Amino acid sequence: MKVEVAYARPDVQVILEVELPEGATAEEAIRASGILERFPEIDLAEQKVGIFGKVAPLSRALNTWDRVEIYRGLIADPKAARRQRAEKDKQGGTKAAGKSGPAVKPDKASLASSNGKASAP
């Protein structure tokens, strides 16, 4: 059966096709592809792998044309990165398309007090 093994870094993405016997595992596909020799930074003991975007164990049996993906670790914690961006926004550190904040629609009471006419911005 044919499967693909995929790995991506910021500078390069690789998808390798591998021919394996029926019942082969994700780990067997990775080892047969030669990707571990091509990218010595890959550490299967530390990095997660998946099939079509879903994390799977190395022992997972594959089906024809499955794509085994080797995932890199995150550079930054997503929560911490969002928190830092929000803090930077509060301090006026970004200009989001010239907008200073969220748009606010006038409520009915303020429209009624101006005779039902909203003023132009």
PDB file of C-alpha atoms in Angstrom:
ATOM      1  CA  MET A   1       0.000   0.000   0.000  1.00  0.00           C
ATOM      2  CA  LYS A   2       1.129   3.575  -0.608  1.00  0.00           C
ATOM      3  CA  VAL A   3       1.161   6.215   2.135  1.00  0.00           C
ATOM      4  CA  GLU A   4       2.671   9.679   2.485  1.00  0.00           C
ATOM      5  CA  VAL A   5       4.941  11.013   5.213  1.00  0.00           C
ATOM      6  CA  ALA A   6       4.885  14.795   5.721  1.00  0.00           C
ATOM      7  CA  TYR A   7       7.103  17.155   7.688  1.00  0.00           C
ATOM      8  CA  ALA A   8       7.308  20.940   7.578  1.00  0.00           C
ATOM      9  CA  ARG A   9       9.677  23.565   8.896  1.00  0.00           C
ATOM     10  CA  PRO A  10       9.357  27.307   8.297  1.00  0.00           C
ATOM     11  CA  ASP A  11      11.846  27.038   5.422  1.00  0.00           C
ATOM     12  CA  VAL A  12      10.826  23.739   3.798  1.00  0.00           C
ATOM     13  CA  GLN A  13       7.897  21.325   3.505  1.00  0.00           C
ATOM     14  CA  VAL A  14       8.347  17.707   2.457  1.00  0.00           C
ATOM     15  CA  ILE A  15       5.838  15.009   1.516  1.00  0.00           C
ATOM     16  CA  LEU A  16       7.360  11.629   0.716  1.00  0.00           C
ATOM     17  CA  GLU A  17       5.511   8.691  -0.814  1.00  0.00           C
ATOM     18  CA  VAL A  18       6.287   5.281   0.695  1.00  0.00           C
ATOM     19  CA  GLU A  19       5.293   1.754  -0.340  1.00  0.00           C
ATOM     20  CA  LEU A  20       4.564  -0.461   2.688  1.00  0.00           C
ATOM     21  CA  PRO A  21       2.949  -3.842   3.367  1.00  0.00           C
ATOM     22  CA  GLU A  22      -0.666  -3.906   4.551  1.00  0.00           C
ATOM     23  CA  GLY A  23      -0.983  -3.319   8.299  1.00  0.00           C
ATOM     24  CA  ALA A  24       2.157  -1.162   8.544  1.00  0.00           C
ATOM     25  CA  THR A  25       2.230   1.412  11.342  1.00  0.00           C
ATOM     26  CA  ALA A  26       2.853   5.147  11.357  1.00  0.00           C
ATOM     27  CA  GLU A  27       6.307   4.568  12.855  1.00  0.00           C
ATOM     28  CA  GLU A  28       7.197   2.056  10.136  1.00  0.00           C
ATOM     29  CA  ALA A  29       6.149   4.564   7.471  1.00  0.00           C
ATOM     30  CA  ILE A  30       8.275   7.312   9.027  1.00  0.00           C
ATOM     31  CA  ARG A  31      11.336   5.064   9.288  1.00  0.00           C
ATOM     32  CA  ALA A  32      10.891   3.656   5.744  1.00  0.00           C
ATOM     33  CA  SER A  33      10.579   7.157   4.261  1.00  0.00           C
ATOM     34  CA  GLY A  34      14.137   8.129   5.237  1.00  0.00           C
ATOM     35  CA  ILE A  35      12.867  11.397   6.681  1.00  0.00           C
ATOM     36  CA  LEU A  36      14.664  10.824  10.004  1.00  0.00           C
ATOM     37  CA  GLU A  37      18.013  10.845   8.189  1.00  0.00           C
ATOM     38  CA  ARG A  38      17.064  13.894   6.120  1.00  0.00           C
ATOM     39  CA  PHE A  39      15.895  15.877   9.175  1.00  0.00           C
ATOM     40  CA  PRO A  40      17.960  14.786  12.194  1.00  0.00           C
ATOM     41  CA  GLU A  41      16.109  17.245  14.456  1.00  0.00           C
ATOM     42  CA  ILE A  42      13.038  14.973  14.368  1.00  0.00           C
ATOM     43  CA  ASP A  43      12.697  13.143  17.688  1.00  0.00           C
ATOM     44  CA  LEU A  44       9.845  10.643  17.659  1.00  0.00           C
ATOM     45  CA  ALA A  45      10.102  10.269  21.441  1.00  0.00           C
ATOM     46  CA  GLU A  46       9.230  13.975  21.836  1.00  0.00           C
ATOM     47  CA  GLN A  47       7.276  15.019  18.745  1.00  0.00           C
ATOM     48  CA  LYS A  48       3.695  14.068  18.063  1.00  0.00           C
ATOM     49  CA  VAL A  49       2.543  12.493  14.840  1.00  0.00           C
ATOM     50  CA  GLY A  50      -0.863  12.373  13.230  1.00  0.00           C
ATOM     51  CA  ILE A  51      -2.887  11.126  10.316  1.00  0.00           C
ATOM     52  CA  PHE A  52      -4.559  13.855   8.241  1.00  0.00           C
ATOM     53  CA  GLY A  53      -4.360  16.432  11.047  1.00  0.00           C
ATOM     54  CA  LYS A  54      -5.469  14.187  13.912  1.00  0.00           C
ATOM     55  CA  VAL A  55      -2.909  13.128  16.511  1.00  0.00           C
ATOM     56  CA  ALA A  56      -2.296   9.378  16.428  1.00  0.00           C
ATOM     57  CA  PRO A  57       0.080   6.970  18.191  1.00  0.00           C
ATOM     58  CA  LEU A  58       3.140   5.680  16.336  1.00  0.00           C
ATOM     59  CA  SER A  59       1.589   2.206  16.614  1.00  0.00           C
ATOM     60  CA  ARG A  60      -1.475   3.201  14.565  1.00  0.00           C
ATOM     61  CA  ALA A  61      -2.051   0.867  11.613  1.00  0.00           C
ATOM     62  CA  LEU A  62      -2.290   2.745   8.324  1.00  0.00           C
ATOM     63  CA  ASN A  63      -4.645   2.571   5.380  1.00  0.00           C
ATOM     64  CA  THR A  64      -3.760   3.113   1.728  1.00  0.00           C
ATOM     65  CA  TRP A  65      -2.979   6.789   0.994  1.00  0.00           C
ATOM     66  CA  ASP A  66      -2.949   7.867   4.640  1.00  0.00           C
ATOM     67  CA  ARG A  67      -0.732  10.907   5.222  1.00  0.00           C
ATOM     68  CA  VAL A  68       1.458  10.542   8.316  1.00  0.00           C
ATOM     69  CA  GLU A  69       2.365  13.999   9.616  1.00  0.00           C
ATOM     70  CA  ILE A  70       5.220  14.750  11.996  1.00  0.00           C
ATOM     71  CA  TYR A  71       4.406  17.789  14.113  1.00  0.00           C
ATOM     72  CA  ARG A  72       6.957  20.284  15.403  1.00  0.00           C
ATOM     73  CA  GLY A  73       6.683  21.674  18.913  1.00  0.00           C
ATOM     74  CA  LEU A  74       5.118  25.081  19.418  1.00  0.00           C
ATOM     75  CA  ILE A  75       7.518  28.019  19.520  1.00  0.00           C
ATOM     76  CA  ALA A  76       5.324  29.912  21.982  1.00  0.00           C
ATOM     77  CA  ASP A  77       2.402  29.032  24.205  1.00  0.00           C
ATOM     78  CA  PRO A  78      -0.713  30.190  22.265  1.00  0.00           C
ATOM     79  CA  LYS A  79      -2.397  31.552  25.419  1.00  0.00           C
ATOM     80  CA  ALA A  80       0.674  33.550  26.405  1.00  0.00           C
ATOM     81  CA  ALA A  81       1.073  34.903  22.858  1.00  0.00           C
ATOM     82  CA  ARG A  82      -2.577  36.073  22.773  1.00  0.00           C
ATOM     83  CA  ARG A  83      -2.164  37.662  26.199  1.00  0.00           C
ATOM     84  CA  GLN A  84       0.937  39.547  25.015  1.00  0.00           C
ATOM     85  CA  ARG A  85      -0.842  40.775  21.858  1.00  0.00           C
ATOM     86  CA  ALA A  86      -3.832  41.943  23.913  1.00  0.00           C
ATOM     87  CA  GLU A  87      -1.544  43.793  26.326  1.00  0.00           C
ATOM     88  CA  LYS A  88       0.281  45.407  23.411  1.00  0.00           C
ATOM     89  CA  ASP A  89      -3.070  46.482  21.898  1.00  0.00           C
ATOM     90  CA  LYS A  90      -4.120  48.050  25.219  1.00  0.00           C
ATOM     91  CA  GLN A  91      -0.928  50.080  25.256  1.00  0.00           C
ATOM     92  CA  GLY A  92      -1.570  51.353  21.732  1.00  0.00           C
ATOM     93  CA  GLY A  93       1.147  49.223  20.238  1.00  0.00           C
ATOM     94  CA  THR A  94      -0.742  48.231  17.084  1.00  0.00           C
ATOM     95  CA  LYS A  95      -2.709  49.977  14.399  1.00  0.00           C
ATOM     96  CA  ALA A  96      -5.459  47.700  13.153  1.00  0.00           C
ATOM     97  CA  ALA A  97      -6.450  49.244   9.810  1.00  0.00           C
ATOM     98  CA  GLY A  98      -6.875  52.677  11.379  1.00  0.00           C
ATOM     99  CA  LYS A  99      -9.467  51.507  13.886  1.00  0.00           C
ATOM    100  CA  SER A 100      -9.124  52.502  17.505  1.00  0.00           C
ATOM    101  CA  GLY A 101     -11.651  50.089  18.958  1.00  0.00           C
ATOM    102  CA  PRO A 102     -14.781  48.071  18.271  1.00  0.00           C
ATOM    103  CA  ALA A 103     -17.631  49.747  16.424  1.00  0.00           C
ATOM    104  CA  VAL A 104     -20.559  50.695  18.659  1.00  0.00           C
ATOM    105  CA  LYS A 105     -24.077  50.991  17.302  1.00  0.00           C
ATOM    106  CA  PRO A 106     -26.272  53.697  18.842  1.00  0.00           C
ATOM    107  CA  ASP A 107     -29.124  52.384  20.959  1.00  0.00           C
ATOM    108  CA  LYS A 108     -32.782  53.285  20.342  1.00  0.00           C
ATOM    109  CA  ALA A 109     -32.872  55.763  23.241  1.00  0.00           C
ATOM    110  CA  SER A 110     -30.043  57.862  21.824  1.00  0.00           C
ATOM    111  CA  LEU A 111     -31.634  57.788  18.369  1.00  0.00           C
ATOM    112  CA  ALA A 112     -35.006  58.874  19.816  1.00  0.00           C
ATOM    113  CA  SER A 113     -33.402  61.813  21.624  1.00  0.00           C
ATOM    114  CA  SER A 114     -31.968  63.048  18.323  1.00  0.00           C
ATOM    115  CA  ASN A 115     -35.397  62.901  16.608  1.00  0.00           C
ATOM    116  CA  GLY A 116     -34.693  59.506  15.090  1.00  0.00           C
ATOM    117  CA  LYS A 117     -31.819  60.772  12.987  1.00  0.00           C
ATOM    118  CA  ALA A 118     -28.340  59.471  13.446  1.00  0.00           C
ATOM    119  CA  SER A 119     -25.613  61.988  12.819  1.00  0.00           C
ATOM    120  CA  ALA A 120     -22.930  61.273  10.247  1.00  0.00           C
ATOM    121  CA  PRO A 121     -19.521  60.377  11.651  1.00  0.00           C
TER     122      PRO A 121
END
